[in-house]
Amino acid sequence: SSAVLWSCAHSAAPSSHAWPCSAAMALSVDSRPTAAATQGYVDLMSCVLSLRVQRANNPNLPESYDGMRWENFPQEVLKMYRAKKEGKFEDPTPSALDVLMREFPDGRAPKPLRE
């Protein structure tokens, strides 16, 4: 991965503004996400969508639980994301079709199972 050096010492910024950078800051040009970053994004979005569905299905939820107010939504997403990363959620149950495909990869299941 190549890098570009940005020099802050000779920037055209006004001297009254303090820039939070050193004389040379390296930025990566290769910005393709890694598999871990992609999975992290998928997990984060699943937490956001799950909490939104909970609130949509039960509009009176904030009255029952103070932590479920919209003002606390980012903190609740963060709690759920951390719990997911710590393995506190079970993997979804595979469908019958997934089980058949796993057990019989060639597609040749016994006749009673195919019916």
Short mmCIF file of N, CA and C in Angstrom, two decimals:
data_model
loop_
_atom_site.label_atom_id
_atom_site.label_comp_id
_atom_site.label_asym_id
_atom_site.label_seq_id
_atom_site.Cartn_x
_atom_site.Cartn_y
_atom_site.Cartn_z
N SER A 1 0.84 -1.17 0.00
CA SER A 1 0.00 0.00 0.00
C SER A 1 0.88 1.23 0.00
N SER A 2 0.59 2.14 -0.87
CA SER A 2 1.40 3.35 -0.95
C SER A 2 0.84 4.40 -0.01
N ALA A 3 1.66 5.38 0.32
CA ALA A 3 1.24 6.43 1.25
C ALA A 3 1.59 7.78 0.67
N VAL A 4 0.80 8.77 1.03
CA VAL A 4 1.03 10.14 0.60
C VAL A 4 1.35 10.94 1.84
N LEU A 5 2.39 11.74 1.78
CA LEU A 5 2.76 12.58 2.92
C LEU A 5 2.18 13.96 2.75
N TRP A 6 1.48 14.42 3.74
CA TRP A 6 0.90 15.75 3.73
C TRP A 6 1.71 16.62 4.68
N SER A 7 2.15 17.75 4.22
CA SER A 7 2.93 18.66 5.05
C SER A 7 2.02 19.73 5.61
N CYS A 8 1.99 19.84 6.93
CA CYS A 8 1.16 20.85 7.58
C CYS A 8 1.96 22.12 7.87
N ALA A 9 3.25 22.05 7.77
CA ALA A 9 4.08 23.20 8.10
C ALA A 9 3.91 24.33 7.11
N HIS A 10 3.65 24.02 5.84
CA HIS A 10 3.54 25.05 4.82
C HIS A 10 2.12 25.17 4.29
N SER A 11 1.12 24.89 5.14
CA SER A 11 -0.25 24.95 4.67
C SER A 11 -0.69 26.40 4.52
N ALA A 12 -1.74 26.59 3.75
CA ALA A 12 -2.24 27.93 3.51
C ALA A 12 -3.26 28.35 4.56
N ALA A 13 -3.34 27.63 5.66
CA ALA A 13 -4.31 27.94 6.71
C ALA A 13 -3.88 29.18 7.46
N PRO A 14 -4.84 29.96 7.96
CA PRO A 14 -4.51 31.14 8.74
C PRO A 14 -3.75 30.77 10.00
N SER A 15 -2.87 31.62 10.42
CA SER A 15 -2.03 31.30 11.57
C SER A 15 -2.83 31.30 12.87
N SER A 16 -4.01 31.91 12.90
CA SER A 16 -4.81 31.93 14.12
C SER A 16 -5.47 30.58 14.39
N HIS A 17 -5.57 29.74 13.36
CA HIS A 17 -6.21 28.44 13.53
C HIS A 17 -5.14 27.39 13.79
N ALA A 18 -5.28 26.67 14.89
CA ALA A 18 -4.31 25.62 15.23
C ALA A 18 -4.76 24.30 14.62
N TRP A 19 -3.98 23.76 13.72
CA TRP A 19 -4.28 22.48 13.10
C TRP A 19 -3.73 21.36 13.94
N PRO A 20 -4.50 20.30 14.18
CA PRO A 20 -4.03 19.19 15.02
C PRO A 20 -3.19 18.18 14.26
N CYS A 21 -2.19 18.65 13.54
CA CYS A 21 -1.35 17.69 12.83
C CYS A 21 0.11 18.07 13.00
N SER A 22 0.97 17.10 12.81
CA SER A 22 2.40 17.34 12.92
C SER A 22 2.92 17.85 11.59
N ALA A 23 4.20 18.00 11.47
CA ALA A 23 4.80 18.53 10.24
C ALA A 23 4.52 17.62 9.05
N ALA A 24 4.40 16.34 9.27
CA ALA A 24 4.10 15.42 8.16
C ALA A 24 3.18 14.32 8.68
N MET A 25 2.04 14.15 8.01
CA MET A 25 1.08 13.12 8.41
C MET A 25 0.88 12.17 7.23
N ALA A 26 0.99 10.88 7.49
CA ALA A 26 0.84 9.89 6.42
C ALA A 26 -0.62 9.44 6.34
N LEU A 27 -1.16 9.44 5.14
CA LEU A 27 -2.51 8.94 4.90
C LEU A 27 -2.43 7.78 3.92
N SER A 28 -3.15 6.74 4.20
CA SER A 28 -3.14 5.58 3.33
C SER A 28 -4.01 5.85 2.11
N VAL A 29 -3.50 5.54 0.94
CA VAL A 29 -4.25 5.71 -0.29
C VAL A 29 -5.17 4.51 -0.52
N ASP A 30 -4.76 3.35 -0.08
CA ASP A 30 -5.55 2.14 -0.24
C ASP A 30 -6.64 2.12 0.82
N SER A 31 -7.87 2.40 0.42
CA SER A 31 -8.95 2.51 1.39
C SER A 31 -9.96 1.38 1.26
N ARG A 32 -9.56 0.25 0.69
CA ARG A 32 -10.47 -0.89 0.59
C ARG A 32 -10.70 -1.46 1.99
N PRO A 33 -11.97 -1.72 2.34
CA PRO A 33 -12.24 -2.25 3.68
C PRO A 33 -11.77 -3.70 3.81
N THR A 34 -11.31 -4.04 4.97
CA THR A 34 -10.90 -5.42 5.25
C THR A 34 -12.15 -6.25 5.55
N ALA A 35 -11.97 -7.54 5.62
CA ALA A 35 -13.10 -8.43 5.94
C ALA A 35 -13.61 -8.13 7.34
N ALA A 36 -12.71 -7.85 8.28
CA ALA A 36 -13.12 -7.54 9.65
C ALA A 36 -13.92 -6.24 9.70
N ALA A 37 -13.49 -5.24 8.94
CA ALA A 37 -14.21 -3.96 8.91
C ALA A 37 -15.59 -4.15 8.29
N THR A 38 -15.67 -4.94 7.24
CA THR A 38 -16.96 -5.21 6.60
C THR A 38 -17.88 -5.94 7.56
N GLN A 39 -17.37 -6.95 8.26
CA GLN A 39 -18.19 -7.69 9.22
C GLN A 39 -18.61 -6.77 10.37
N GLY A 40 -17.73 -5.89 10.81
CA GLY A 40 -18.07 -4.94 11.86
C GLY A 40 -19.21 -4.04 11.44
N TYR A 41 -19.18 -3.59 10.18
CA TYR A 41 -20.25 -2.73 9.67
C TYR A 41 -21.56 -3.51 9.61
N VAL A 42 -21.51 -4.75 9.15
CA VAL A 42 -22.72 -5.59 9.08
C VAL A 42 -23.30 -5.80 10.48
N ASP A 43 -22.44 -6.08 11.46
CA ASP A 43 -22.90 -6.29 12.83
C ASP A 43 -23.50 -5.01 13.41
N LEU A 44 -22.87 -3.88 13.15
CA LEU A 44 -23.38 -2.60 13.65
C LEU A 44 -24.75 -2.29 13.06
N MET A 45 -24.88 -2.49 11.75
CA MET A 45 -26.16 -2.21 11.11
C MET A 45 -27.25 -3.17 11.58
N SER A 46 -26.90 -4.42 11.88
CA SER A 46 -27.91 -5.35 12.39
C SER A 46 -28.39 -4.90 13.77
N CYS A 47 -27.50 -4.34 14.58
CA CYS A 47 -27.90 -3.81 15.90
C CYS A 47 -28.83 -2.62 15.74
N VAL A 48 -28.49 -1.70 14.84
CA VAL A 48 -29.32 -0.52 14.60
C VAL A 48 -30.71 -0.95 14.12
N LEU A 49 -30.76 -1.83 13.15
CA LEU A 49 -32.04 -2.26 12.61
C LEU A 49 -32.86 -3.01 13.65
N SER A 50 -32.22 -3.84 14.46
CA SER A 50 -32.93 -4.58 15.49
C SER A 50 -33.57 -3.65 16.50
N LEU A 51 -32.83 -2.66 16.96
CA LEU A 51 -33.37 -1.72 17.93
C LEU A 51 -34.47 -0.85 17.33
N ARG A 52 -34.34 -0.50 16.06
CA ARG A 52 -35.39 0.27 15.41
C ARG A 52 -36.67 -0.54 15.28
N VAL A 53 -36.54 -1.83 14.97
CA VAL A 53 -37.71 -2.71 14.86
C VAL A 53 -38.38 -2.85 16.23
N GLN A 54 -37.57 -3.00 17.29
CA GLN A 54 -38.13 -3.09 18.64
C GLN A 54 -38.98 -1.86 18.95
N ARG A 55 -38.46 -0.70 18.63
CA ARG A 55 -39.20 0.54 18.91
C ARG A 55 -40.44 0.68 18.03
N ALA A 56 -40.34 0.25 16.78
CA ALA A 56 -41.48 0.34 15.88
C ALA A 56 -42.59 -0.62 16.30
N ASN A 57 -42.22 -1.80 16.79
CA ASN A 57 -43.21 -2.78 17.20
C ASN A 57 -43.87 -2.44 18.54
N ASN A 58 -43.20 -1.65 19.35
CA ASN A 58 -43.74 -1.28 20.66
C ASN A 58 -43.49 0.20 20.91
N PRO A 59 -44.40 1.07 20.43
CA PRO A 59 -44.19 2.51 20.60
C PRO A 59 -44.20 2.96 22.06
N ASN A 60 -44.77 2.16 22.96
CA ASN A 60 -44.82 2.53 24.38
C ASN A 60 -43.60 2.05 25.15
N LEU A 61 -42.63 1.51 24.48
CA LEU A 61 -41.43 0.99 25.13
C LEU A 61 -40.71 2.03 25.97
N PRO A 62 -40.52 3.27 25.50
CA PRO A 62 -39.82 4.26 26.33
C PRO A 62 -40.55 4.57 27.64
N GLU A 63 -41.87 4.39 27.66
CA GLU A 63 -42.60 4.63 28.91
C GLU A 63 -42.31 3.53 29.92
N SER A 64 -42.04 2.33 29.44
CA SER A 64 -41.76 1.20 30.33
C SER A 64 -40.31 1.15 30.77
N TYR A 65 -39.40 1.50 29.86
CA TYR A 65 -37.96 1.44 30.15
C TYR A 65 -37.33 2.77 29.78
N ASP A 66 -36.79 3.46 30.79
CA ASP A 66 -36.18 4.76 30.54
C ASP A 66 -35.00 4.68 29.58
N GLY A 67 -34.28 3.56 29.59
CA GLY A 67 -33.12 3.41 28.71
C GLY A 67 -33.49 3.30 27.24
N MET A 68 -34.77 3.10 26.95
CA MET A 68 -35.20 2.92 25.57
C MET A 68 -35.72 4.20 24.93
N ARG A 69 -35.42 5.32 25.49
CA ARG A 69 -35.82 6.59 24.88
C ARG A 69 -34.91 6.86 23.68
N TRP A 70 -35.43 7.61 22.70
CA TRP A 70 -34.66 7.90 21.49
C TRP A 70 -33.37 8.65 21.80
N GLU A 71 -33.38 9.41 22.87
CA GLU A 71 -32.16 10.14 23.26
C GLU A 71 -31.03 9.18 23.61
N ASN A 72 -31.38 7.97 24.06
CA ASN A 72 -30.39 6.97 24.47
C ASN A 72 -30.10 5.96 23.37
N PHE A 73 -30.64 6.17 22.17
CA PHE A 73 -30.49 5.19 21.09
C PHE A 73 -29.03 4.87 20.76
N PRO A 74 -28.15 5.87 20.61
CA PRO A 74 -26.74 5.52 20.30
C PRO A 74 -26.08 4.67 21.38
N GLN A 75 -26.38 4.96 22.65
CA GLN A 75 -25.80 4.17 23.73
C GLN A 75 -26.33 2.74 23.71
N GLU A 76 -27.62 2.57 23.39
CA GLU A 76 -28.20 1.23 23.32
C GLU A 76 -27.60 0.43 22.16
N VAL A 77 -27.37 1.10 21.02
CA VAL A 77 -26.74 0.43 19.88
C VAL A 77 -25.33 -0.03 20.29
N LEU A 78 -24.59 0.84 20.96
CA LEU A 78 -23.24 0.49 21.38
C LEU A 78 -23.25 -0.69 22.35
N LYS A 79 -24.19 -0.71 23.29
CA LYS A 79 -24.28 -1.83 24.23
C LYS A 79 -24.57 -3.13 23.49
N MET A 80 -25.51 -3.07 22.56
CA MET A 80 -25.88 -4.27 21.81
C MET A 80 -24.72 -4.74 20.94
N TYR A 81 -24.01 -3.81 20.31
CA TYR A 81 -22.88 -4.17 19.45
C TYR A 81 -21.78 -4.84 20.27
N ARG A 82 -21.48 -4.27 21.43
CA ARG A 82 -20.44 -4.87 22.29
C ARG A 82 -20.84 -6.26 22.76
N ALA A 83 -22.13 -6.42 23.13
CA ALA A 83 -22.60 -7.73 23.57
C ALA A 83 -22.50 -8.74 22.42
N LYS A 84 -22.81 -8.28 21.21
CA LYS A 84 -22.71 -9.17 20.04
C LYS A 84 -21.26 -9.59 19.82
N LYS A 85 -20.33 -8.65 19.93
CA LYS A 85 -18.91 -8.97 19.73
C LYS A 85 -18.36 -9.85 20.83
N GLU A 86 -18.95 -9.79 22.04
CA GLU A 86 -18.52 -10.65 23.14
C GLU A 86 -19.15 -12.03 23.07
N GLY A 87 -19.99 -12.27 22.07
CA GLY A 87 -20.58 -13.59 21.87
C GLY A 87 -21.79 -13.87 22.73
N LYS A 88 -22.50 -12.83 23.16
CA LYS A 88 -23.65 -13.03 24.03
C LYS A 88 -24.94 -13.30 23.26
N PHE A 89 -24.88 -13.31 21.94
CA PHE A 89 -26.04 -13.63 21.12
C PHE A 89 -25.78 -14.95 20.41
N GLU A 90 -26.85 -15.73 20.25
CA GLU A 90 -26.73 -17.00 19.54
C GLU A 90 -26.75 -16.75 18.04
N ASP A 91 -26.13 -17.67 17.31
CA ASP A 91 -26.21 -17.62 15.85
C ASP A 91 -27.64 -17.98 15.44
N PRO A 92 -28.12 -17.40 14.35
CA PRO A 92 -29.47 -17.74 13.90
C PRO A 92 -29.58 -19.22 13.55
N THR A 93 -30.76 -19.79 13.81
CA THR A 93 -31.01 -21.19 13.50
C THR A 93 -31.05 -21.36 11.99
N PRO A 94 -30.31 -22.33 11.46
CA PRO A 94 -30.35 -22.53 10.00
C PRO A 94 -31.71 -23.04 9.55
N SER A 95 -32.10 -22.67 8.35
CA SER A 95 -33.37 -23.13 7.80
C SER A 95 -33.25 -24.60 7.41
N ALA A 96 -34.39 -25.21 7.13
CA ALA A 96 -34.40 -26.63 6.72
C ALA A 96 -33.62 -26.81 5.42
N LEU A 97 -33.76 -25.85 4.51
CA LEU A 97 -33.03 -25.93 3.25
C LEU A 97 -31.52 -25.85 3.48
N ASP A 98 -31.09 -24.99 4.39
CA ASP A 98 -29.66 -24.88 4.72
C ASP A 98 -29.13 -26.20 5.29
N VAL A 99 -29.91 -26.83 6.16
CA VAL A 99 -29.50 -28.10 6.75
C VAL A 99 -29.38 -29.17 5.67
N LEU A 100 -30.38 -29.24 4.78
CA LEU A 100 -30.32 -30.23 3.69
C LEU A 100 -29.11 -29.99 2.79
N MET A 101 -28.84 -28.75 2.46
CA MET A 101 -27.69 -28.44 1.60
C MET A 101 -26.37 -28.79 2.30
N ARG A 102 -26.32 -28.60 3.62
CA ARG A 102 -25.10 -28.93 4.36
C ARG A 102 -24.91 -30.44 4.45
N GLU A 103 -25.99 -31.16 4.72
CA GLU A 103 -25.90 -32.61 4.90
C GLU A 103 -25.80 -33.37 3.58
N PHE A 104 -26.41 -32.84 2.54
CA PHE A 104 -26.40 -33.49 1.23
C PHE A 104 -25.94 -32.50 0.16
N PRO A 105 -24.63 -32.20 0.12
CA PRO A 105 -24.14 -31.18 -0.80
C PRO A 105 -24.37 -31.51 -2.28
N ASP A 106 -24.49 -32.79 -2.61
CA ASP A 106 -24.72 -33.15 -4.01
C ASP A 106 -26.20 -33.04 -4.39
N GLY A 107 -27.07 -32.74 -3.41
CA GLY A 107 -28.48 -32.59 -3.69
C GLY A 107 -29.26 -33.88 -3.73
N ARG A 108 -28.63 -34.99 -3.39
CA ARG A 108 -29.28 -36.31 -3.45
C ARG A 108 -29.70 -36.73 -2.05
N ALA A 109 -30.81 -36.19 -1.56
CA ALA A 109 -31.33 -36.54 -0.24
C ALA A 109 -32.23 -37.76 -0.37
N PRO A 110 -32.38 -38.57 0.70
CA PRO A 110 -33.31 -39.69 0.66
C PRO A 110 -34.73 -39.21 0.36
N LYS A 111 -35.51 -40.05 -0.30
CA LYS A 111 -36.82 -39.64 -0.81
C LYS A 111 -37.75 -39.05 0.27
N PRO A 112 -37.88 -39.63 1.47
CA PRO A 112 -38.78 -39.02 2.45
C PRO A 112 -38.40 -37.59 2.81
N LEU A 113 -37.12 -37.26 2.75
CA LEU A 113 -36.70 -35.89 3.07
C LEU A 113 -36.96 -34.93 1.93
N ARG A 114 -37.01 -35.41 0.72
CA ARG A 114 -37.24 -34.55 -0.44
C ARG A 114 -38.71 -34.15 -0.56
N GLU A 115 -39.60 -34.93 0.03
CA GLU A 115 -41.04 -34.67 -0.13
C GLU A 115 -41.53 -33.60 0.75
#
